[in-house]
Tab-separated table of C-alpha atoms in Angstrom:
chain	number	residue	atom	x	y	z
A	1	MET	CA	-21.828	16.549	-5.133
A	2	VAL	CA	-21.059	14.346	-8.120
A	3	SER	CA	-20.613	17.308	-10.420
A	4	ARG	CA	-18.305	18.971	-7.912
A	5	ARG	CA	-16.082	15.922	-7.741
A	6	TYR	CA	-15.939	15.543	-11.469
A	7	LEU	CA	-14.825	19.155	-11.598
A	8	LEU	CA	-12.154	18.200	-9.109
A	9	LYS	CA	-11.202	15.371	-11.404
A	10	ALA	CA	-10.533	17.886	-14.117
A	11	GLY	CA	-8.531	19.906	-11.606
A	12	VAL	CA	-6.419	16.859	-10.768
A	13	GLY	CA	-5.626	16.461	-14.436
A	14	LEU	CA	-4.289	20.016	-14.398
A	15	GLY	CA	-2.231	19.321	-11.320
A	16	LEU	CA	-4.368	21.135	-8.729
A	17	CYS	CA	-1.887	23.960	-8.572
A	18	LEU	CA	-4.070	25.867	-6.101
A	19	ASN	CA	-4.177	24.802	-2.464
A	20	VAL	CA	-7.944	24.655	-1.997
A	21	PRO	CA	-9.016	24.971	1.655
A	22	VAL	CA	-11.347	22.308	3.038
A	23	ALA	CA	-14.017	23.184	5.554
A	24	GLY	CA	-13.171	21.758	8.945
A	25	ALA	CA	-9.713	20.620	7.905
A	26	VAL	CA	-7.176	19.945	10.627
A	27	ALA	CA	-5.116	23.037	11.336
A	28	ALA	CA	-1.795	21.249	10.866
A	29	GLU	CA	-0.789	22.081	7.307
A	30	ALA	CA	2.762	20.765	7.461
A	31	TRP	CA	2.065	18.116	4.836
A	32	PRO	CA	0.845	19.937	1.708
A	33	ALA	CA	0.979	16.763	-0.392
A	34	TRP	CA	-1.552	15.092	1.925
A	35	GLU	CA	-3.853	18.087	1.771
A	36	GLN	CA	-3.689	18.119	-2.028
A	37	PHE	CA	-4.330	14.378	-2.182
A	38	ALA	CA	-7.301	14.716	0.159
A	39	VAL	CA	-8.805	17.548	-1.885
A	40	GLY	CA	-8.323	15.750	-5.179
A	41	TYR	CA	-9.066	12.153	-4.286
A	42	ILE	CA	-11.207	11.964	-1.124
A	43	ARG	CA	-14.892	12.828	-1.311
A	44	ASP	CA	-16.555	14.597	1.583
A	45	ASP	CA	-18.138	11.305	2.674
A	46	GLY	CA	-14.717	9.589	2.998
A	47	ARG	CA	-14.640	7.694	-0.307
A	48	VAL	CA	-11.189	7.623	-1.923
A	49	VAL	CA	-11.661	7.876	-5.681
A	50	ASP	CA	-9.312	6.516	-8.331
A	51	TRP	CA	-10.216	8.888	-11.148
A	52	THR	CA	-7.884	7.083	-13.565
A	53	ASP	CA	-9.967	3.894	-13.378
A	54	ASN	CA	-13.641	4.780	-13.891
A	55	ALA	CA	-13.838	6.690	-10.602
A	56	ARG	CA	-13.770	3.428	-8.686
A	57	SER	CA	-12.798	2.970	-5.063
A	58	THR	CA	-10.737	0.138	-3.610
A	59	SER	CA	-10.018	-1.128	-0.139
A	60	GLU	CA	-6.365	-0.357	-0.911
A	61	GLY	CA	-7.118	3.314	-1.434
A	62	GLN	CA	-9.200	3.451	1.733
A	63	SER	CA	-6.491	1.727	3.760
A	64	TYR	CA	-3.702	4.003	2.577
A	65	ALA	CA	-5.807	7.106	3.257
A	66	LEU	CA	-6.355	5.911	6.822
A	67	PHE	CA	-2.610	5.584	7.311
A	68	PHE	CA	-1.816	8.990	5.808
A	69	ALA	CA	-4.558	10.674	7.842
A	70	LEU	CA	-3.073	9.107	10.958
A	71	VAL	CA	0.412	10.384	10.095
A	72	ALA	CA	-1.020	13.847	9.393
A	73	GLY	CA	-2.986	13.869	12.651
A	74	ASP	CA	-6.115	14.391	10.570
A	75	ARG	CA	-8.711	12.793	12.837
A	76	ARG	CA	-11.695	14.152	10.956
A	77	ARG	CA	-10.690	12.601	7.655
A	78	PHE	CA	-9.599	9.400	9.383
A	79	GLU	CA	-13.096	8.952	10.787
A	80	GLN	CA	-14.736	9.849	7.471
A	81	VAL	CA	-12.632	7.381	5.505
A	82	LEU	CA	-13.148	4.687	8.137
A	83	ALA	CA	-16.918	5.218	8.222
A	84	TRP	CA	-17.235	5.026	4.436
A	85	THR	CA	-15.072	1.892	4.361
A	86	ARG	CA	-17.078	0.234	7.099
A	87	ASP	CA	-20.483	1.159	5.687
A	88	ASN	CA	-19.867	0.514	1.991
A	89	LEU	CA	-17.233	-2.228	1.850
A	90	ALA	CA	-18.064	-4.227	4.981
A	91	SER	CA	-21.849	-3.916	5.227
A	92	GLY	CA	-21.468	-1.661	8.240
A	93	ASP	CA	-19.285	-3.915	10.394
A	94	LEU	CA	-15.518	-4.482	10.028
A	95	LYS	CA	-15.651	-6.697	13.098
A	96	THR	CA	-17.586	-9.415	11.293
A	97	ARG	CA	-16.910	-8.876	7.571
A	98	LEU	CA	-13.765	-8.385	5.530
A	99	PRO	CA	-14.071	-5.324	3.278
A	100	ALA	CA	-14.803	-5.849	-0.405
A	101	TRP	CA	-11.843	-4.771	-2.486
A	102	HIS	CA	-13.702	-3.095	-5.386
A	103	TRP	CA	-16.565	-0.577	-5.266
A	104	GLY	CA	-17.758	1.306	-8.329
A	105	GLN	CA	-20.400	1.619	-10.999
A	106	THR	CA	-22.632	-1.450	-11.099
A	107	GLY	CA	-25.161	-0.192	-13.646
A	108	GLU	CA	-26.007	2.795	-15.750
A	109	THR	CA	-26.938	4.851	-12.699
A	110	SER	CA	-26.108	2.563	-9.786
A	111	TRP	CA	-22.967	2.275	-7.652
A	112	GLY	CA	-21.943	-0.348	-5.135
A	113	VAL	CA	-19.713	-3.350	-4.506
A	114	VAL	CA	-18.385	-4.698	-7.809
A	115	ASP	CA	-16.358	-7.589	-6.367
A	116	PRO	CA	-17.028	-8.774	-2.782
A	117	ASN	CA	-13.686	-10.612	-2.518
A	118	SER	CA	-11.305	-8.876	-0.137
A	119	ALA	CA	-7.646	-7.928	-0.635
A	120	SER	CA	-5.472	-9.022	2.269
A	121	ASP	CA	-2.920	-6.231	1.889
A	122	ALA	CA	-5.607	-3.593	2.327
A	123	ASP	CA	-7.143	-5.600	5.151
A	124	LEU	CA	-3.799	-5.595	6.982
A	125	TRP	CA	-3.262	-1.867	6.453
A	126	ILE	CA	-6.761	-1.074	7.729
A	127	ALA	CA	-6.183	-3.201	10.822
A	128	TYR	CA	-2.750	-1.665	11.356
A	129	ALA	CA	-4.110	1.885	11.026
A	130	LEU	CA	-6.889	1.096	13.503
A	131	LEU	CA	-4.473	-0.357	16.045
A	132	GLN	CA	-2.055	2.554	15.718
A	133	ALA	CA	-4.878	5.105	15.927
A	134	GLY	CA	-6.166	3.343	19.012
A	135	ARG	CA	-2.710	3.516	20.591
A	136	LEU	CA	-1.778	7.072	19.566
A	137	TRP	CA	-5.202	8.650	20.032
A	138	LYS	CA	-6.237	6.503	23.013
A	139	ARG	CA	-9.299	5.135	21.249
A	140	ASP	CA	-10.159	1.705	22.595
A	141	ASP	CA	-12.923	1.365	20.007
A	142	TYR	CA	-10.396	1.618	17.176
A	143	SER	CA	-8.162	-0.963	18.860
A	144	ALA	CA	-11.071	-3.372	19.330
A	145	GLU	CA	-12.108	-2.982	15.705
A	146	GLY	CA	-8.527	-3.570	14.541
A	147	HIS	CA	-8.177	-6.762	16.571
A	148	ALA	CA	-11.525	-8.070	15.340
A	149	LEU	CA	-10.506	-7.426	11.736
A	150	LEU	CA	-7.215	-9.234	12.318
A	151	GLY	CA	-9.164	-12.207	13.610
A	152	LEU	CA	-11.080	-12.334	10.322
A	153	ILE	CA	-7.834	-12.115	8.343
A	154	GLU	CA	-6.316	-14.946	10.375
A	155	THR	CA	-9.259	-17.285	9.803
A	156	GLN	CA	-10.091	-16.399	6.191
A	157	GLU	CA	-6.854	-15.303	4.513
A	158	VAL	CA	-4.066	-17.312	6.166
A	159	ARG	CA	-3.375	-20.862	4.955
A	160	ARG	CA	-0.933	-23.651	5.695
A	161	ALA	CA	0.822	-25.018	2.606
A	162	GLY	CA	2.995	-27.920	3.719
A	163	PRO	CA	5.658	-26.487	6.054
A	164	LEU	CA	4.783	-22.904	5.053
A	165	THR	CA	2.171	-20.498	6.370
A	166	LEU	CA	0.931	-18.072	3.714
A	167	LEU	CA	-1.109	-14.916	3.568
A	168	LEU	CA	-3.446	-15.409	0.620
A	169	PRO	CA	-4.136	-12.301	-1.491
A	170	GLY	CA	-7.820	-12.848	-0.685
A	171	PRO	CA	-10.131	-15.583	0.567
A	172	VAL	CA	-11.281	-16.701	-2.898
A	173	GLY	CA	-9.574	-17.437	-6.199
A	174	PHE	CA	-5.881	-17.859	-5.364
A	175	GLU	CA	-5.667	-21.569	-4.540
A	176	THR	CA	-5.523	-23.251	-7.948
A	177	GLU	CA	-4.709	-26.710	-9.264
A	178	ALA	CA	-1.361	-25.387	-10.471
A	179	GLY	CA	-0.469	-23.896	-7.084
A	180	ILE	CA	-1.154	-20.922	-4.843
A	181	ARG	CA	-0.770	-17.450	-6.314
A	182	VAL	CA	0.989	-15.148	-3.860
A	183	ASN	CA	1.839	-11.444	-3.969
A	184	PRO	CA	4.998	-10.632	-1.962
A	185	SER	CA	4.168	-6.917	-1.755
A	186	TYR	CA	1.217	-7.812	0.477
A	187	LEU	CA	3.662	-8.579	3.310
A	188	PRO	CA	5.475	-5.496	4.666
A	189	PRO	CA	7.847	-7.067	7.233
A	190	PHE	CA	7.598	-4.156	9.680
A	191	LEU	CA	3.807	-4.442	9.689
A	192	ILE	CA	3.944	-8.192	10.281
A	193	LYS	CA	6.413	-7.592	13.130
A	194	TYR	CA	3.834	-5.387	14.807
A	195	LEU	CA	1.172	-8.062	14.470
A	196	ILE	CA	3.536	-10.535	16.111
A	197	SER	CA	3.951	-8.168	19.068
A	198	VAL	CA	0.227	-7.563	19.610
A	199	ARG	CA	-1.028	-11.043	18.681
A	200	PRO	CA	1.725	-13.415	19.853
A	201	LYS	CA	-0.591	-16.420	19.628
A	202	GLY	CA	-1.521	-15.639	16.038
A	203	PRO	CA	0.023	-17.049	12.849
A	204	TRP	CA	2.174	-14.020	12.063
A	205	GLN	CA	5.580	-15.312	13.126
A	206	ALA	CA	5.003	-18.369	10.930
A	207	VAL	CA	3.857	-16.127	8.060
A	208	LEU	CA	6.998	-13.990	8.360
A	209	ASN	CA	9.304	-17.016	8.660
A	210	SER	CA	7.763	-18.543	5.532
A	211	TYR	CA	8.159	-15.281	3.618
A	212	LEU	CA	11.842	-15.050	4.547
A	213	LYS	CA	12.378	-18.662	3.568
A	214	LEU	CA	10.956	-18.024	0.092
A	215	LEU	CA	12.626	-14.636	-0.403
A	216	PRO	CA	15.975	-15.750	-1.929
A	217	ALA	CA	14.204	-17.709	-4.669
A	218	LEU	CA	11.998	-14.709	-5.487
A	219	THR	CA	14.730	-12.093	-5.888
A	220	PRO	CA	17.428	-13.131	-8.409
A	221	GLY	CA	19.465	-10.027	-9.138
A	222	GLY	CA	17.261	-8.153	-6.664
A	223	ARG	CA	14.359	-8.281	-9.131
A	224	ILE	CA	11.212	-9.290	-7.258
A	225	PRO	CA	7.994	-10.122	-9.166
A	226	ASP	CA	4.462	-8.842	-8.741
A	227	TRP	CA	3.237	-12.399	-8.243
A	228	PHE	CA	4.615	-15.914	-7.940
A	229	LEU	CA	3.073	-19.358	-7.992
A	230	LEU	CA	3.850	-21.622	-5.050
A	231	THR	CA	3.795	-25.246	-6.164
A	232	ALA	CA	4.644	-28.530	-4.440
A	233	ASP	CA	8.143	-28.106	-5.900
A	234	GLY	CA	8.607	-24.552	-4.661
A	235	PRO	CA	8.020	-21.069	-6.096
A	236	ARG	CA	7.608	-20.799	-9.861
A	237	LEU	CA	7.121	-18.118	-12.497
A	238	ASP	CA	3.581	-16.753	-12.460
A	239	THR	CA	2.441	-16.992	-16.066
A	240	VAL	CA	-0.718	-14.956	-15.486
A	241	SER	CA	1.399	-11.842	-14.845
A	242	ASP	CA	4.149	-12.922	-17.281
A	243	GLY	CA	6.529	-13.210	-14.333
A	244	ARG	CA	7.233	-9.479	-14.309
A	245	GLY	CA	7.756	-7.042	-11.490
A	246	SER	CA	6.034	-3.682	-11.839
A	247	TYR	CA	3.169	-1.807	-10.190
A	248	ASP	CA	2.721	-4.258	-7.314
A	249	ALA	CA	6.359	-5.217	-6.839
A	250	ILE	CA	7.623	-1.644	-6.529
A	251	ARG	CA	6.132	-1.644	-3.044
A	252	ASN	CA	8.624	-4.289	-1.893
A	253	TYR	CA	11.455	-1.803	-2.386
A	254	LEU	CA	9.428	0.761	-0.449
A	255	TRP	CA	8.920	-1.647	2.465
A	256	ALA	CA	12.619	-2.565	2.446
A	257	GLY	CA	13.548	1.074	2.950
A	258	PHE	CA	11.001	1.641	5.685
A	259	GLY	CA	12.301	-0.812	8.243
A	260	ALA	CA	15.942	-1.187	7.324
A	261	GLU	CA	17.291	0.621	10.381
A	262	SER	CA	15.203	-1.091	13.021
A	263	VAL	CA	13.734	-4.415	11.891
A	264	PRO	CA	16.109	-7.351	11.237
A	265	GLU	CA	13.584	-9.088	8.987
A	266	THR	CA	13.323	-5.987	6.844
A	267	ARG	CA	17.110	-5.871	6.587
A	268	ALA	CA	16.879	-9.350	5.088
A	269	LEU	CA	14.540	-7.921	2.451
A	270	LEU	CA	16.926	-5.015	1.862
A	271	THR	CA	19.837	-7.421	1.374
A	272	ALA	CA	17.845	-9.519	-1.081
A	273	LEU	CA	16.801	-6.480	-3.127
A	274	THR	CA	20.056	-4.478	-3.088
A	275	PRO	CA	21.389	-6.065	-6.324
A	276	TYR	CA	18.550	-4.172	-8.054
A	277	LEU	CA	20.813	-1.125	-7.783
A	278	ALA	CA	22.988	-2.548	-10.555
A	279	LEU	CA	19.962	-2.639	-12.874
A	280	LEU	CA	19.130	0.993	-12.062
A	281	ARG	CA	22.693	2.112	-12.663
A	282	GLY	CA	22.926	0.102	-15.854
A	283	ILE	CA	19.874	1.622	-17.563
A	284	GLY	CA	19.998	5.074	-15.947
A	285	ARG	CA	16.306	5.197	-15.054
A	286	THR	CA	13.591	3.469	-13.066
A	287	PRO	CA	11.978	0.904	-15.384
A	288	GLU	CA	8.268	0.227	-15.574
A	289	ALA	CA	8.829	-3.544	-15.590
A	290	TRP	CA	11.643	-5.913	-14.665
A	291	TYR	CA	11.910	-9.681	-14.898
A	292	PRO	CA	13.414	-12.116	-12.366
A	293	ASP	CA	14.118	-14.578	-15.199
A	294	GLY	CA	16.682	-12.217	-16.723
A	295	ARG	CA	14.693	-10.606	-19.531
A	296	ALA	CA	15.603	-6.976	-20.181
A	297	PRO	CA	13.720	-4.340	-18.189
A	298	ALA	CA	11.031	-2.491	-20.112
A	299	GLY	CA	9.507	0.974	-20.215
A	300	ILE	CA	10.017	4.068	-18.111
A	301	GLY	CA	8.559	3.916	-14.633
A	302	PRO	CA	5.976	6.538	-13.650
A	303	PRO	CA	7.031	9.218	-11.156
A	304	GLY	CA	5.516	7.313	-8.252
A	305	PHE	CA	8.130	4.595	-8.784
A	306	ASP	CA	10.911	7.125	-8.179
A	307	ALA	CA	9.181	8.268	-4.992
A	308	ALA	CA	8.719	4.692	-3.792
A	309	LEU	CA	12.417	3.969	-4.264
A	310	LEU	CA	13.649	6.884	-2.134
A	311	PRO	CA	13.640	5.056	1.251
A	312	PHE	CA	15.200	1.965	-0.367
A	313	LEU	CA	17.957	3.960	-2.063
A	314	ALA	CA	18.740	5.793	1.169
A	315	ALA	CA	18.855	2.567	3.188
A	316	ALA	CA	21.045	0.891	0.567
A	317	GLY	CA	23.515	3.787	0.569
A	318	ALA	CA	22.835	4.742	-3.055
A	319	GLY	CA	22.862	8.498	-2.548
A	320	GLU	CA	23.573	9.304	-6.182
A	321	LEU	CA	20.578	7.285	-7.363
A	322	ALA	CA	18.380	8.938	-4.735
A	323	ALA	CA	19.494	12.367	-5.975
A	324	GLN	CA	18.625	11.385	-9.549
A	325	ALA	CA	15.209	10.145	-8.443
A	326	ARG	CA	14.514	13.403	-6.587
A	327	GLU	CA	15.511	15.367	-9.693
A	328	ARG	CA	13.092	13.373	-11.837
A	329	LEU	CA	10.369	13.890	-9.239
A	330	GLY	CA	10.964	17.620	-9.313
A	331	ARG	CA	10.453	17.678	-13.074
A	332	ALA	CA	7.277	15.582	-12.758
A	333	ARG	CA	5.683	17.645	-10.013
A	334	ILE	CA	2.904	20.134	-10.653
A	335	GLY	CA	2.045	21.896	-7.430
A	336	ASP	CA	2.042	19.171	-4.779
A	337	LEU	CA	0.931	16.361	-7.104
A	338	LEU	CA	2.902	14.216	-9.519
A	339	GLY	CA	2.319	13.833	-13.226
A	340	SER	CA	0.103	15.389	-15.846
A	341	PRO	CA	-2.506	14.088	-15.514
A	342	ALA	CA	-1.975	13.281	-11.867
A	343	ARG	CA	-2.743	9.621	-11.191
A	344	TYR	CA	-3.942	8.096	-7.938
A	345	TYR	CA	-1.207	5.456	-7.587
A	346	ASP	CA	1.617	7.925	-8.152
A	347	GLN	CA	0.234	10.091	-5.371
A	348	VAL	CA	-0.001	7.317	-2.772
A	349	LEU	CA	3.491	6.057	-3.596
A	350	ALA	CA	4.744	9.632	-3.237
A	351	LEU	CA	3.009	10.078	0.126
A	352	PHE	CA	4.694	6.905	1.338
A	353	GLY	CA	8.136	7.438	-0.188
A	354	GLU	CA	8.551	11.185	0.145
A	355	GLY	CA	6.789	11.238	3.522
A	356	HIS	CA	9.378	8.808	4.862
A	357	ASP	CA	12.188	10.648	3.076
A	358	GLN	CA	11.041	13.837	4.827
A	359	LYS	CA	11.025	12.004	8.197
A	360	ARG	CA	7.299	12.476	8.710
A	361	PHE	CA	7.058	8.920	10.064
A	362	ARG	CA	9.204	5.956	11.030
A	363	PHE	CA	8.585	2.388	12.182
A	364	GLY	CA	10.008	1.102	15.450
A	365	GLN	CA	11.803	-2.136	16.198
A	366	ASP	CA	8.464	-3.857	16.836
A	367	GLY	CA	6.863	-2.236	13.785
A	368	ARG	CA	4.868	0.411	15.646
A	369	LEU	CA	4.360	3.758	13.961
A	370	GLU	CA	6.623	6.523	15.267
A	371	LEU	CA	5.707	10.148	14.600
A	372	PRO	CA	7.881	13.240	15.203
């Protein structure tokens, strides 16, 4: 099994030009990019592998795979990914334990949990996928598991900070003497709207209100950072990440495009980020890093960044920039994967951005998943 997957790793580096059939795969083959991702990055036991980072697995990767499997109607892979997540990241029970965020090599020949701290963005996506699967597939057990996981998130990862209610990035390590480190990309407004609808007595309306209150200070010129530090005097530059926006922050533009037509709170995010279009037009490319403090953007963004921007560009009415992004994506594509070598994060951003661009999924006014 290990040797087979390492051979697949080599195939990913070559772009996986061949559409390799998978035994027992769902008959619906309308989403080739999902099938290619599943073949290249999901082991038969449901573990999502990031080959570009020591073949590790993360709760993020597991959570995104659950969502994509749900969109694809791929119940078999959904259950495999869920079972692996539950058994290996949550000691067999997502109802009583938040999943560890990092699983990988722990010794010369041993594999297991590397860091038991959880990541709240992945936790939310897992809970959301469970609740949507329970609704769409009429699985009460999924719904129950999703609600139990949300209860853990509410008690372990949500904090009051003066008048604000925050979603911590994880239970441990983000409340410092200097302030609270917060990652805005962990809060997709459409997802939070859904939590408000299904858990009206929970903290989610306060979390969303606090996020919207902070948003203007976080987005000068539409440039949102990966992280910020919330102090007693308000949000400040996060020195640990050099105050930049990059691989985390790109997801904020993705979320803004997802809910722009139906969710008022997401339209607020779209409005805050729209000035970013001037930066894109000014440099003629998607940068790898941008800086809210006005420093010049740096680098050339990977192809996944272009894919992630597609819903945002469409929602913001920037058709010419969307066309340019699609052209760059076409040049970067080998088969149904992006890049050479193909990298995990590019693929998940592409599944999100291009999947939405192709109308494979939408989010309703209350944040529920809508499928064609």
